[in-house]
CSV table of C-alpha atoms in Angstrom, one decimal:
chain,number,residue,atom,x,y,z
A,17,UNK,CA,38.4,8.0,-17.5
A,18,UNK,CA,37.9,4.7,-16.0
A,19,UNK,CA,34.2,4.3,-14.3
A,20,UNK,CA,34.0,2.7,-10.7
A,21,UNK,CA,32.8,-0.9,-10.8
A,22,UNK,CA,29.2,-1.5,-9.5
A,23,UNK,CA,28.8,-3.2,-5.7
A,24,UNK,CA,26.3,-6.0,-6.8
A,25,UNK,CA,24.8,-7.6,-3.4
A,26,UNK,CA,22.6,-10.7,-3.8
A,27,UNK,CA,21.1,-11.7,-0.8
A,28,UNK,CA,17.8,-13.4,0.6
A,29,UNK,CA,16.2,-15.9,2.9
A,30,UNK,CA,18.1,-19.3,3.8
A,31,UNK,CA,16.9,-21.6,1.5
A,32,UNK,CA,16.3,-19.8,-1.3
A,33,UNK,CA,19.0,-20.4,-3.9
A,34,UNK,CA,21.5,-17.8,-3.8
A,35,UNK,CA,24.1,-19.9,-4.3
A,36,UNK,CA,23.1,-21.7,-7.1
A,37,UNK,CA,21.4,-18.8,-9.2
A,38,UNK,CA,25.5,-17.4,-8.6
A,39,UNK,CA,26.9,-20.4,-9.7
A,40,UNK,CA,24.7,-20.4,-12.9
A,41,UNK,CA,25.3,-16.6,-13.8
A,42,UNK,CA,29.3,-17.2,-13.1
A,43,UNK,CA,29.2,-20.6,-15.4
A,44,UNK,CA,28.0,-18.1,-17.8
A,45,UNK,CA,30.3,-16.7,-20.5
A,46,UNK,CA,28.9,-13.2,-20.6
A,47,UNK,CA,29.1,-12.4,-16.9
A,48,UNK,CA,31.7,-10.0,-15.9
A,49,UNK,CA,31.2,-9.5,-12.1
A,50,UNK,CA,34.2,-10.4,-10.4
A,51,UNK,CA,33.4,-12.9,-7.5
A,52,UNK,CA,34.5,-11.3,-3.9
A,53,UNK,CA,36.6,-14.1,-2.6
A,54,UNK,CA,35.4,-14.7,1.2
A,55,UNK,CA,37.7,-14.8,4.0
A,56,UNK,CA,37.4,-17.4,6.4
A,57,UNK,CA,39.0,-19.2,9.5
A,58,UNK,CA,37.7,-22.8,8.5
A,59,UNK,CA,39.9,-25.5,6.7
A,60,UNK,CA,40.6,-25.7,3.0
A,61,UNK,CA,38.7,-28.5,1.9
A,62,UNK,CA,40.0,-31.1,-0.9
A,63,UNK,CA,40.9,-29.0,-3.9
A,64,UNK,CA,40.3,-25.6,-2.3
A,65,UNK,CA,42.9,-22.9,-3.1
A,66,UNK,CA,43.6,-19.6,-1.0
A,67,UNK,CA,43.3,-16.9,-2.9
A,68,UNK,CA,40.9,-18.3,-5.2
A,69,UNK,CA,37.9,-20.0,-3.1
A,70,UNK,CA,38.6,-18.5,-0.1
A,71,UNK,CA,41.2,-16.4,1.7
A,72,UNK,CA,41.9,-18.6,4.4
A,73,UNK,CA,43.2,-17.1,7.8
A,74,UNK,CA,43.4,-18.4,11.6
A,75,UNK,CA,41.1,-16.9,13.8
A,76,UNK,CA,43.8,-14.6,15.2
A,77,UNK,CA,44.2,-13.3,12.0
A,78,UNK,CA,40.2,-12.6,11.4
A,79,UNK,CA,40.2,-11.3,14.6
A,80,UNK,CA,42.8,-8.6,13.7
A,81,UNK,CA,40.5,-8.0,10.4
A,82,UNK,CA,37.4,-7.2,12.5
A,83,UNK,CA,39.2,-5.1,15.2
A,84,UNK,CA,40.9,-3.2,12.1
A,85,UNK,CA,37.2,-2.7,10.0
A,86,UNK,CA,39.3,-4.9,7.5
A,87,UNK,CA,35.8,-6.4,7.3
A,88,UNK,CA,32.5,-5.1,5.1
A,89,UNK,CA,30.6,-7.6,6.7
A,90,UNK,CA,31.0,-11.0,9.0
A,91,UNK,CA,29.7,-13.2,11.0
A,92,UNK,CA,30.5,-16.8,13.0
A,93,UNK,CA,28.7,-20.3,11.5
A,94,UNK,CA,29.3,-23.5,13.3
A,95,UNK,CA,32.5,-22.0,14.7
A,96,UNK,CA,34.1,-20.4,11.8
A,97,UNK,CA,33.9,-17.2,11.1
A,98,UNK,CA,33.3,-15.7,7.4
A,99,UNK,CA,33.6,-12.3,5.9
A,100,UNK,CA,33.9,-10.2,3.1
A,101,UNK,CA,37.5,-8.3,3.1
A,102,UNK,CA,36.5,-5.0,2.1
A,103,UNK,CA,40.3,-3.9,0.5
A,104,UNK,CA,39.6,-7.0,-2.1
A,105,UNK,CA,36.0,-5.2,-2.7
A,106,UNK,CA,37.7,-1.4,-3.3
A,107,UNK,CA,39.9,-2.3,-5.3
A,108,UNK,CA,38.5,-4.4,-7.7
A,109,UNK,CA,35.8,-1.2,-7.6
A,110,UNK,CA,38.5,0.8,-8.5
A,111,UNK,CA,39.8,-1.1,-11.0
A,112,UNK,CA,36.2,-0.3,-12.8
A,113,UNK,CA,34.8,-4.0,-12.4
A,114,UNK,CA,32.1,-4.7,-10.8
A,115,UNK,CA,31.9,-6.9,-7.5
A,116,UNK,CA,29.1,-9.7,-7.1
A,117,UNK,CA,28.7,-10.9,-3.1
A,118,UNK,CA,26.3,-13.3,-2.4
A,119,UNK,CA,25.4,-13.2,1.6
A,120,UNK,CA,22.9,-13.9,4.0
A,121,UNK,CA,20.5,-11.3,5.0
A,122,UNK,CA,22.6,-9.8,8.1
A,123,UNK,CA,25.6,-9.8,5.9
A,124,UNK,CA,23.6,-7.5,3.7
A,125,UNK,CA,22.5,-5.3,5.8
A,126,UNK,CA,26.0,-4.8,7.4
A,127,UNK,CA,27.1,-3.7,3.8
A,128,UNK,CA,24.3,-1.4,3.0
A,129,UNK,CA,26.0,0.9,5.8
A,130,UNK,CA,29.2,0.4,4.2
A,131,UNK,CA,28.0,1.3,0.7
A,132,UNK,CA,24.8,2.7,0.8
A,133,UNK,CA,25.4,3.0,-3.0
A,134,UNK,CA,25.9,-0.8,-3.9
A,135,UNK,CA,23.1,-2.3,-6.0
A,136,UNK,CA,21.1,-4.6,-3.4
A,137,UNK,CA,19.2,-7.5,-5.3
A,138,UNK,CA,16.5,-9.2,-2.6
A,139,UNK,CA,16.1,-12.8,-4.2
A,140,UNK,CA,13.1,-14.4,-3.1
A,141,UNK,CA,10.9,-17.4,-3.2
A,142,UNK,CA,8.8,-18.0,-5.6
A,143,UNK,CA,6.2,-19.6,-2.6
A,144,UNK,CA,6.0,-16.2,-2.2
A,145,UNK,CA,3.5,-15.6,-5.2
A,146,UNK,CA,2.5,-19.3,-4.4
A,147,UNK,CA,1.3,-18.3,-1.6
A,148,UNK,CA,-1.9,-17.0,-2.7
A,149,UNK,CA,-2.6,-19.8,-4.3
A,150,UNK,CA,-2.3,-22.2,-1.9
A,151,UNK,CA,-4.7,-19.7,0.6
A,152,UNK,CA,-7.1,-19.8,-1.8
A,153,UNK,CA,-7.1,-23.6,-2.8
A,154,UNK,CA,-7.0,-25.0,0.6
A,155,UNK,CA,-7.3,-28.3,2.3
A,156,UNK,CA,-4.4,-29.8,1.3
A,157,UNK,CA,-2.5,-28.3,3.4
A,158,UNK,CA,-3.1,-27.3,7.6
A,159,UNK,CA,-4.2,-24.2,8.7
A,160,UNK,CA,-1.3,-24.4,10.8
A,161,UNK,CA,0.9,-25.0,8.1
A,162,UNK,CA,-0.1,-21.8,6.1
A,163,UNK,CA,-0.5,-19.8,9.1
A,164,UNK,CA,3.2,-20.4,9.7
A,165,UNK,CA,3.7,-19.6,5.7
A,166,UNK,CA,1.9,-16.3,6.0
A,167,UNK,CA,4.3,-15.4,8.9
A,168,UNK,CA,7.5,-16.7,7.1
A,169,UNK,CA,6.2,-14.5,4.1
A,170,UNK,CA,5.9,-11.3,5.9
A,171,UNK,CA,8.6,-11.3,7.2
A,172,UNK,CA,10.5,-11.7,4.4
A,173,UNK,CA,8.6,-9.0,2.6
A,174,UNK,CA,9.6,-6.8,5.6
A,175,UNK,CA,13.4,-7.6,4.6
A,176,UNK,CA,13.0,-6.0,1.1
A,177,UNK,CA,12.6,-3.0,2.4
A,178,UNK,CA,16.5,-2.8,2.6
A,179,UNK,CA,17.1,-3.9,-1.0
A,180,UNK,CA,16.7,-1.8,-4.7
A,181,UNK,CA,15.6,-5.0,-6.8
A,182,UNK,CA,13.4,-7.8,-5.9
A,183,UNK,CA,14.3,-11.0,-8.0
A,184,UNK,CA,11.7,-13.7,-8.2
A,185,UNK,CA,14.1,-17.5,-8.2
A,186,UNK,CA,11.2,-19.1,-9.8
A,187,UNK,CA,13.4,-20.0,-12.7
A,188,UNK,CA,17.4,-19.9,-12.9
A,189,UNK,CA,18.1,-18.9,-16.1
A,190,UNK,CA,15.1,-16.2,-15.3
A,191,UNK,CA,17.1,-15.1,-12.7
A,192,UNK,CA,20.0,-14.6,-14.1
A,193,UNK,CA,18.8,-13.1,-16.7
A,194,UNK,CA,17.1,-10.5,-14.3
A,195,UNK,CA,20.2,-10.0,-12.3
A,196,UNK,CA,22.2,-9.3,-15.7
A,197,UNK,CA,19.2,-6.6,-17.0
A,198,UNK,CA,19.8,-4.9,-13.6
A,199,UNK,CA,23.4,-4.8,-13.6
A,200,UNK,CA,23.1,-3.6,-17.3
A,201,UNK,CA,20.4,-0.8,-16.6
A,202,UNK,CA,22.4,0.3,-13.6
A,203,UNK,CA,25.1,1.5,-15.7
A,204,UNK,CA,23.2,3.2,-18.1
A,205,UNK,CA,21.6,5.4,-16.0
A,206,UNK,CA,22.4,9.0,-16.7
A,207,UNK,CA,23.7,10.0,-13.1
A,208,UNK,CA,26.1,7.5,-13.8
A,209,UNK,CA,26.6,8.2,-17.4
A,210,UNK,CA,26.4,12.1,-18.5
A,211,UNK,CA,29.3,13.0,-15.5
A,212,UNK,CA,31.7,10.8,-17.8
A,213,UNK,CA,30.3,12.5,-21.1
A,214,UNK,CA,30.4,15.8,-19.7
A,215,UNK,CA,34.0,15.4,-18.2
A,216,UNK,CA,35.3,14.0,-22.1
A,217,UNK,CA,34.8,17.5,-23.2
A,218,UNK,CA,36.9,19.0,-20.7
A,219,UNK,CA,39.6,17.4,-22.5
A,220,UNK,CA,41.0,20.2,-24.1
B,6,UNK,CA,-3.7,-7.4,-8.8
B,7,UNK,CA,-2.8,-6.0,-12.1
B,8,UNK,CA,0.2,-4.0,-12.3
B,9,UNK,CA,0.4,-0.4,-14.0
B,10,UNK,CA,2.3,-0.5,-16.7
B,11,UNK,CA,5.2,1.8,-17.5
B,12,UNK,CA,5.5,4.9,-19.9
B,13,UNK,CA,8.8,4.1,-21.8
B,14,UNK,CA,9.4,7.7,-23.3
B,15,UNK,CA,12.6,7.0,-26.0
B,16,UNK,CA,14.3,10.6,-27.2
B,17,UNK,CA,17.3,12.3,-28.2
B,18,UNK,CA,18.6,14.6,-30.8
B,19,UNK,CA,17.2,14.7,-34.3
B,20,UNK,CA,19.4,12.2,-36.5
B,21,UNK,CA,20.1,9.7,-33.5
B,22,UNK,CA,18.2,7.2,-35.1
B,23,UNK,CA,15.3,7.5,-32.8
B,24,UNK,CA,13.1,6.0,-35.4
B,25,UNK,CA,15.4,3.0,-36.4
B,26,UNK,CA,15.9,1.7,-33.0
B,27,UNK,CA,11.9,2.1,-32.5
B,28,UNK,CA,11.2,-0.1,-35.6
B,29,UNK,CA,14.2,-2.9,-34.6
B,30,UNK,CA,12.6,-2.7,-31.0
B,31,UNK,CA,9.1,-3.8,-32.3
B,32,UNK,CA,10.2,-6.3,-35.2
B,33,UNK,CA,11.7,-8.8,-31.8
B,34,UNK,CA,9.2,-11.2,-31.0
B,35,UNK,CA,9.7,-10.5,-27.2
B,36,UNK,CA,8.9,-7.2,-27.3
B,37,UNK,CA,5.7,-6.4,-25.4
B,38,UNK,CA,5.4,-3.0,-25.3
B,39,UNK,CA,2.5,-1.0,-26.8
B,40,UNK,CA,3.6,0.8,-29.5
B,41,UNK,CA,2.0,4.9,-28.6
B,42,UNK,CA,-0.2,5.7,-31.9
B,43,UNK,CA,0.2,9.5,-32.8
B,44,UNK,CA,-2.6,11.8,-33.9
B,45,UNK,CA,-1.8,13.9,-36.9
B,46,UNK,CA,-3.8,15.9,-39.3
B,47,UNK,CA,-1.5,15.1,-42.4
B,48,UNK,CA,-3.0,13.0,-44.7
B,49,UNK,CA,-2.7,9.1,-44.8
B,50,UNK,CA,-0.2,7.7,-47.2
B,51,UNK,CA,-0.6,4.8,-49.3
B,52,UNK,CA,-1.5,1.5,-46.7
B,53,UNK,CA,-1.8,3.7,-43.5
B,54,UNK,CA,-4.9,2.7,-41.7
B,55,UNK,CA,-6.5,4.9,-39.2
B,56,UNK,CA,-6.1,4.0,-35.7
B,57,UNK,CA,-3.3,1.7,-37.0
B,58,UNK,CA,-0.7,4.0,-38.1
B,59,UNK,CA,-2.2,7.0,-36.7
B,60,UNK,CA,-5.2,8.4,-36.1
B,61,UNK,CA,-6.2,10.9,-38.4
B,62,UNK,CA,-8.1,14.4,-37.3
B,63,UNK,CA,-9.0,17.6,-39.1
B,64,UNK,CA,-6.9,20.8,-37.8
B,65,UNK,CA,-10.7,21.3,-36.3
B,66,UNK,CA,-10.6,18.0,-34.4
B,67,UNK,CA,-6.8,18.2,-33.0
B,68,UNK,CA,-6.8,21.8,-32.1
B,69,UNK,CA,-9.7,20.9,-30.1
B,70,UNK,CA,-8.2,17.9,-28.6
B,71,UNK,CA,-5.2,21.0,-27.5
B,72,UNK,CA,-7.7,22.8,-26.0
B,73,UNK,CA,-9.4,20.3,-23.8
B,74,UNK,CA,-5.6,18.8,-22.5
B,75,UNK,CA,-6.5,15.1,-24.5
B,76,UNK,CA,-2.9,15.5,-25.9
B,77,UNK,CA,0.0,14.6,-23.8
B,78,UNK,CA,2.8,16.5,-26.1
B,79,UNK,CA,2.2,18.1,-30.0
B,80,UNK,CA,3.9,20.1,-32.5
B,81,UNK,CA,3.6,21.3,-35.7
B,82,UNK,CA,6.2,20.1,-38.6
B,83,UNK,CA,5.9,21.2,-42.1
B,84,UNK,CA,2.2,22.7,-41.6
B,85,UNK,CA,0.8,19.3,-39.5
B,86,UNK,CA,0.2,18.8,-36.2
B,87,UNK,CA,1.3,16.0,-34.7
B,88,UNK,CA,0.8,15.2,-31.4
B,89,UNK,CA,0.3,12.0,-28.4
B,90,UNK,CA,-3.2,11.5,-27.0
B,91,UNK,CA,-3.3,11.1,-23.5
B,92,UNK,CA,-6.6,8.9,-23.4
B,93,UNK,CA,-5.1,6.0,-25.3
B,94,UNK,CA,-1.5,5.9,-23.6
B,95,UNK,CA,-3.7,6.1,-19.8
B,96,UNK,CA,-5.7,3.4,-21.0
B,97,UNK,CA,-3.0,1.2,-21.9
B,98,UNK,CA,-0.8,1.7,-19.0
B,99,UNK,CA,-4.1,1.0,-17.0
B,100,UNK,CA,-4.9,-2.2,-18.7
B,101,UNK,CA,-1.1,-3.8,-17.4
B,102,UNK,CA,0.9,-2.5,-20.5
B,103,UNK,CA,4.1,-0.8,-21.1
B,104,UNK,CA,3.5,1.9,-23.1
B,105,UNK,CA,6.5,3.2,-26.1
B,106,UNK,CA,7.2,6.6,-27.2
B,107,UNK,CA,9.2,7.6,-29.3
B,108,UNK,CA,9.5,11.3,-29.7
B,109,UNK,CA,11.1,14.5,-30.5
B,110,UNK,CA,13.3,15.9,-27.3
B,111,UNK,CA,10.7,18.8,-27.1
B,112,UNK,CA,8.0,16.6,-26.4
B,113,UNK,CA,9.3,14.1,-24.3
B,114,UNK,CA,9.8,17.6,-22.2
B,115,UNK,CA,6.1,18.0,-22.2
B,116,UNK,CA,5.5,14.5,-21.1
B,117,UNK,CA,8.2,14.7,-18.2
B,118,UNK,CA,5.5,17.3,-17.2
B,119,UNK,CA,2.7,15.4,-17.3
B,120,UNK,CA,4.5,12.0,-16.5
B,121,UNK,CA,6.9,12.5,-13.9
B,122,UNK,CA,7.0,8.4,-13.3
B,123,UNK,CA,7.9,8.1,-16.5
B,124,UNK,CA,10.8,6.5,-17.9
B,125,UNK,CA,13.4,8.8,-20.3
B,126,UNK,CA,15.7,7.2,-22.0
B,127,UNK,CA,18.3,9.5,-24.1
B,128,UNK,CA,19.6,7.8,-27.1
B,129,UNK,CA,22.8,9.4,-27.4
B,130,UNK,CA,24.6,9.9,-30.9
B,131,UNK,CA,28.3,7.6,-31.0
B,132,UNK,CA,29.3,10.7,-31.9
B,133,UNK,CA,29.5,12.0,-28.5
B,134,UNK,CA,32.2,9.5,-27.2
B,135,UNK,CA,34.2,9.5,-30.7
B,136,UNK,CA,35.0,13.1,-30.2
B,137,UNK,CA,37.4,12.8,-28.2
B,138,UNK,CA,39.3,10.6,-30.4
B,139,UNK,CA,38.8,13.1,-33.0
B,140,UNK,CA,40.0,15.8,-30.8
B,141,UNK,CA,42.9,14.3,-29.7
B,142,UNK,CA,44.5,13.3,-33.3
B,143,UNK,CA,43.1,16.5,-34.9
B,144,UNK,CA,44.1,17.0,-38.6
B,145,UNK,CA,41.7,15.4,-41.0
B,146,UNK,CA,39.3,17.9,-39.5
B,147,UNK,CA,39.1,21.4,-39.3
B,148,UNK,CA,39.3,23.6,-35.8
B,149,UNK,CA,36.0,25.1,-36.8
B,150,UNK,CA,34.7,21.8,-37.7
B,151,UNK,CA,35.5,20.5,-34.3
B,152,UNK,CA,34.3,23.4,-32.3
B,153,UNK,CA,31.1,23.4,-33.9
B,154,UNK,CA,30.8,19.3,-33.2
B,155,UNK,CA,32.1,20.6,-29.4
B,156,UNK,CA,29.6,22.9,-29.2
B,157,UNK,CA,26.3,20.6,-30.2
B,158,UNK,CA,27.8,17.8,-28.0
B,159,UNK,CA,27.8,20.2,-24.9
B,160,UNK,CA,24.1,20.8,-25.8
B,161,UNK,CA,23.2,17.2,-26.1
B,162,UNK,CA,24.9,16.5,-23.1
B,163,UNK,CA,22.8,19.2,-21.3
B,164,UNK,CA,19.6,18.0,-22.9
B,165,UNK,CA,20.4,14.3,-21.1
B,166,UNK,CA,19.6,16.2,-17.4
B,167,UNK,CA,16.0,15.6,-18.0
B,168,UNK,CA,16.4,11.5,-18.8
B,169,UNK,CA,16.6,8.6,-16.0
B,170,UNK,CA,18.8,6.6,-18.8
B,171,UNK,CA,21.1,7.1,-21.2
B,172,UNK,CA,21.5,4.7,-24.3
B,173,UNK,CA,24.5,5.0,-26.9
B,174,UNK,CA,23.1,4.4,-30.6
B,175,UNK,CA,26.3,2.7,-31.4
B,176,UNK,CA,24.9,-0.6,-32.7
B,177,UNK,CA,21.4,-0.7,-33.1
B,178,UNK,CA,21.0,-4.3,-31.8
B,179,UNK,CA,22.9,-3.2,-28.2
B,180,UNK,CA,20.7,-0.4,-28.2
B,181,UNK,CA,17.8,-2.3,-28.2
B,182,UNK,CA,19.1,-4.8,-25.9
B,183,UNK,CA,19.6,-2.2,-23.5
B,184,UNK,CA,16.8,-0.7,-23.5
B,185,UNK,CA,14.9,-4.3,-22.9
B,186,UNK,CA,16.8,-4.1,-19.9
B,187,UNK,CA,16.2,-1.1,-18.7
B,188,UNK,CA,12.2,-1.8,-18.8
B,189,UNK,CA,13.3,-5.3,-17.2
B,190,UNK,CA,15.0,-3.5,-14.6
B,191,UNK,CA,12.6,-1.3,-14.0
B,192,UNK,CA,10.0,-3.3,-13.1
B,193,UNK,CA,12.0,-5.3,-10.9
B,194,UNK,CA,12.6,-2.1,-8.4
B,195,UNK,CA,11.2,-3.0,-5.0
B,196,UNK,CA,9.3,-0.4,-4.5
B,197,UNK,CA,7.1,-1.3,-7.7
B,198,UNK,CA,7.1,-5.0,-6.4
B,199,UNK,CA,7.0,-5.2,-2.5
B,200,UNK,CA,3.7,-3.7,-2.3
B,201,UNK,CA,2.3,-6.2,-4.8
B,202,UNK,CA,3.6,-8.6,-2.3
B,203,UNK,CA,2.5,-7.1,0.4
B,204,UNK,CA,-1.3,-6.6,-0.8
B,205,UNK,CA,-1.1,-10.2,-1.7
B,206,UNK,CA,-0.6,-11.4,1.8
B,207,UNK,CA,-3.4,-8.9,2.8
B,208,UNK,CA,-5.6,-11.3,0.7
B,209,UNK,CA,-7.6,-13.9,3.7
């Protein structure tokens, strides 16, 4: 009676620290997310494993993925091309462990079609609440400068519409901690829960 | 921009240690919910202060707080009534707080009613996911024991259709731990904080 692992998605603007709020909640003993290893065409760097960092493939080979919807998401940086292999994803789900990605805002939104039931964390600035603040105590900065802010932040507020959880990065270990309550609560929930309970009394 | 705080309704059978979990819950130093004072008409015992412990009423006063809809759930037990008042927990939950009940599975019934946007949590007896061990190397118990236990479990299990969570009572410290992390959670759900964010930016 082995439950399905959780689709954990964190995204968010460029910038914002996605990458290190993962590495802190992975250097953490308590985490249990597995890490979706990415694929990509660029070259291992020093000390980089396949398998491990990355799945490393030519560009033929990605290209096959794509044409194939081996792919849950990907997209083409400075002339590599990076994605998220979507057998690695299922069956690490199936194995009843949850999956942590951490991708950029398109890459989320590509996966929310894929699986509109994964857990989508929006991380976001803490300028965000700043903002106010820096509105209302003005002069040190240009009206230029905030008007550019204001647009910035709306548009990222827009973006959350995609997500189930806003995270504030004001903090790390804050955010961890956030991401870790989330995961937790999502399992608890009871459409998630009583299906298991009421299918242990069927054993008969 | 104060936000509404939430109505944490804690329930389950009788004998789940409802109460237990309740008292662990408020003895942590980072737990800032507000604890929902009950009404009653029994007397006060030794060191109970009114408006502290409870508030204390005459059958007069609380039957009339029942007819003019101040109580959110009541019952009677052993010839008192006992009962939530709706003034103090919408108060609270006005002025920013979380608000914690912890009541009988009838009541929290009631409140669903009145408090759709509530938040249930079941506390579910251990029991429930040790039965099947005990079904499956029958012997120390008897058949009727066992069908009887079968018999309340499939009514607990029913009784969790009304909850948004479910919490195992299997150690009363992970208990309380997850439910921290439901109300966490909870609050981090985007559609409680986008429009925060967006009514801040509506601020010029």
């Amino acid at each position: 009676m082995k439950e399905r692992g959780l689709l954990i998605v964190l995204s968010g603007p460029s910038g914002v620290g996605k990458g290190t709020v993962r590495q802190a909640l992975f250097a953490q003993e308590d985490t249990k997310f597995e890490y979706s290893i990415s694929v990509t065409t660029r070259k291992p760097r020093q000390g980089e494993r396949d398998g491990i960092d990355y799945f490393f493939k030519t560009r033929e080979e990605f290209e096959n993925m794509i044409e194939n919807n081996k792919l849950l998401e990907w997209a083409e940086y400075v002339g590599n091309y990076y994605g998220t292999p979507v057998d690695y994803v299922e069956q690490t789900l199936e194995d009843g462990k949850d999956v942590f990605l951490e991708i950029e805002v398109q890459g989320a939104l590509q996966v929310r079609k894929a699986f509109p039931e994964g857990l989508f964390i929006f991380l976001a600035p803490p300028s965000l609440s700043e903002l106010k603040n820096r509105i209302v105590t003005r002069g040190t900065e240009t009206e230029a400068l905030i008007e550019n802010r204001m647009n910035a932040a709306k548009e990222e507020i827009e973006l959350m519409d995609a997500y189930d959880y806003v995270v504030e990065n004001d903090n790390i270990e804050l955010a961890c901690e956030r991401i870790k309550a989330i995961v937790l609560a999502e399992h608890l929930r009871r459409d998630r829960v009583a299906p298991r309970y009421k299918k242990m009394l069927e054993v008969e």
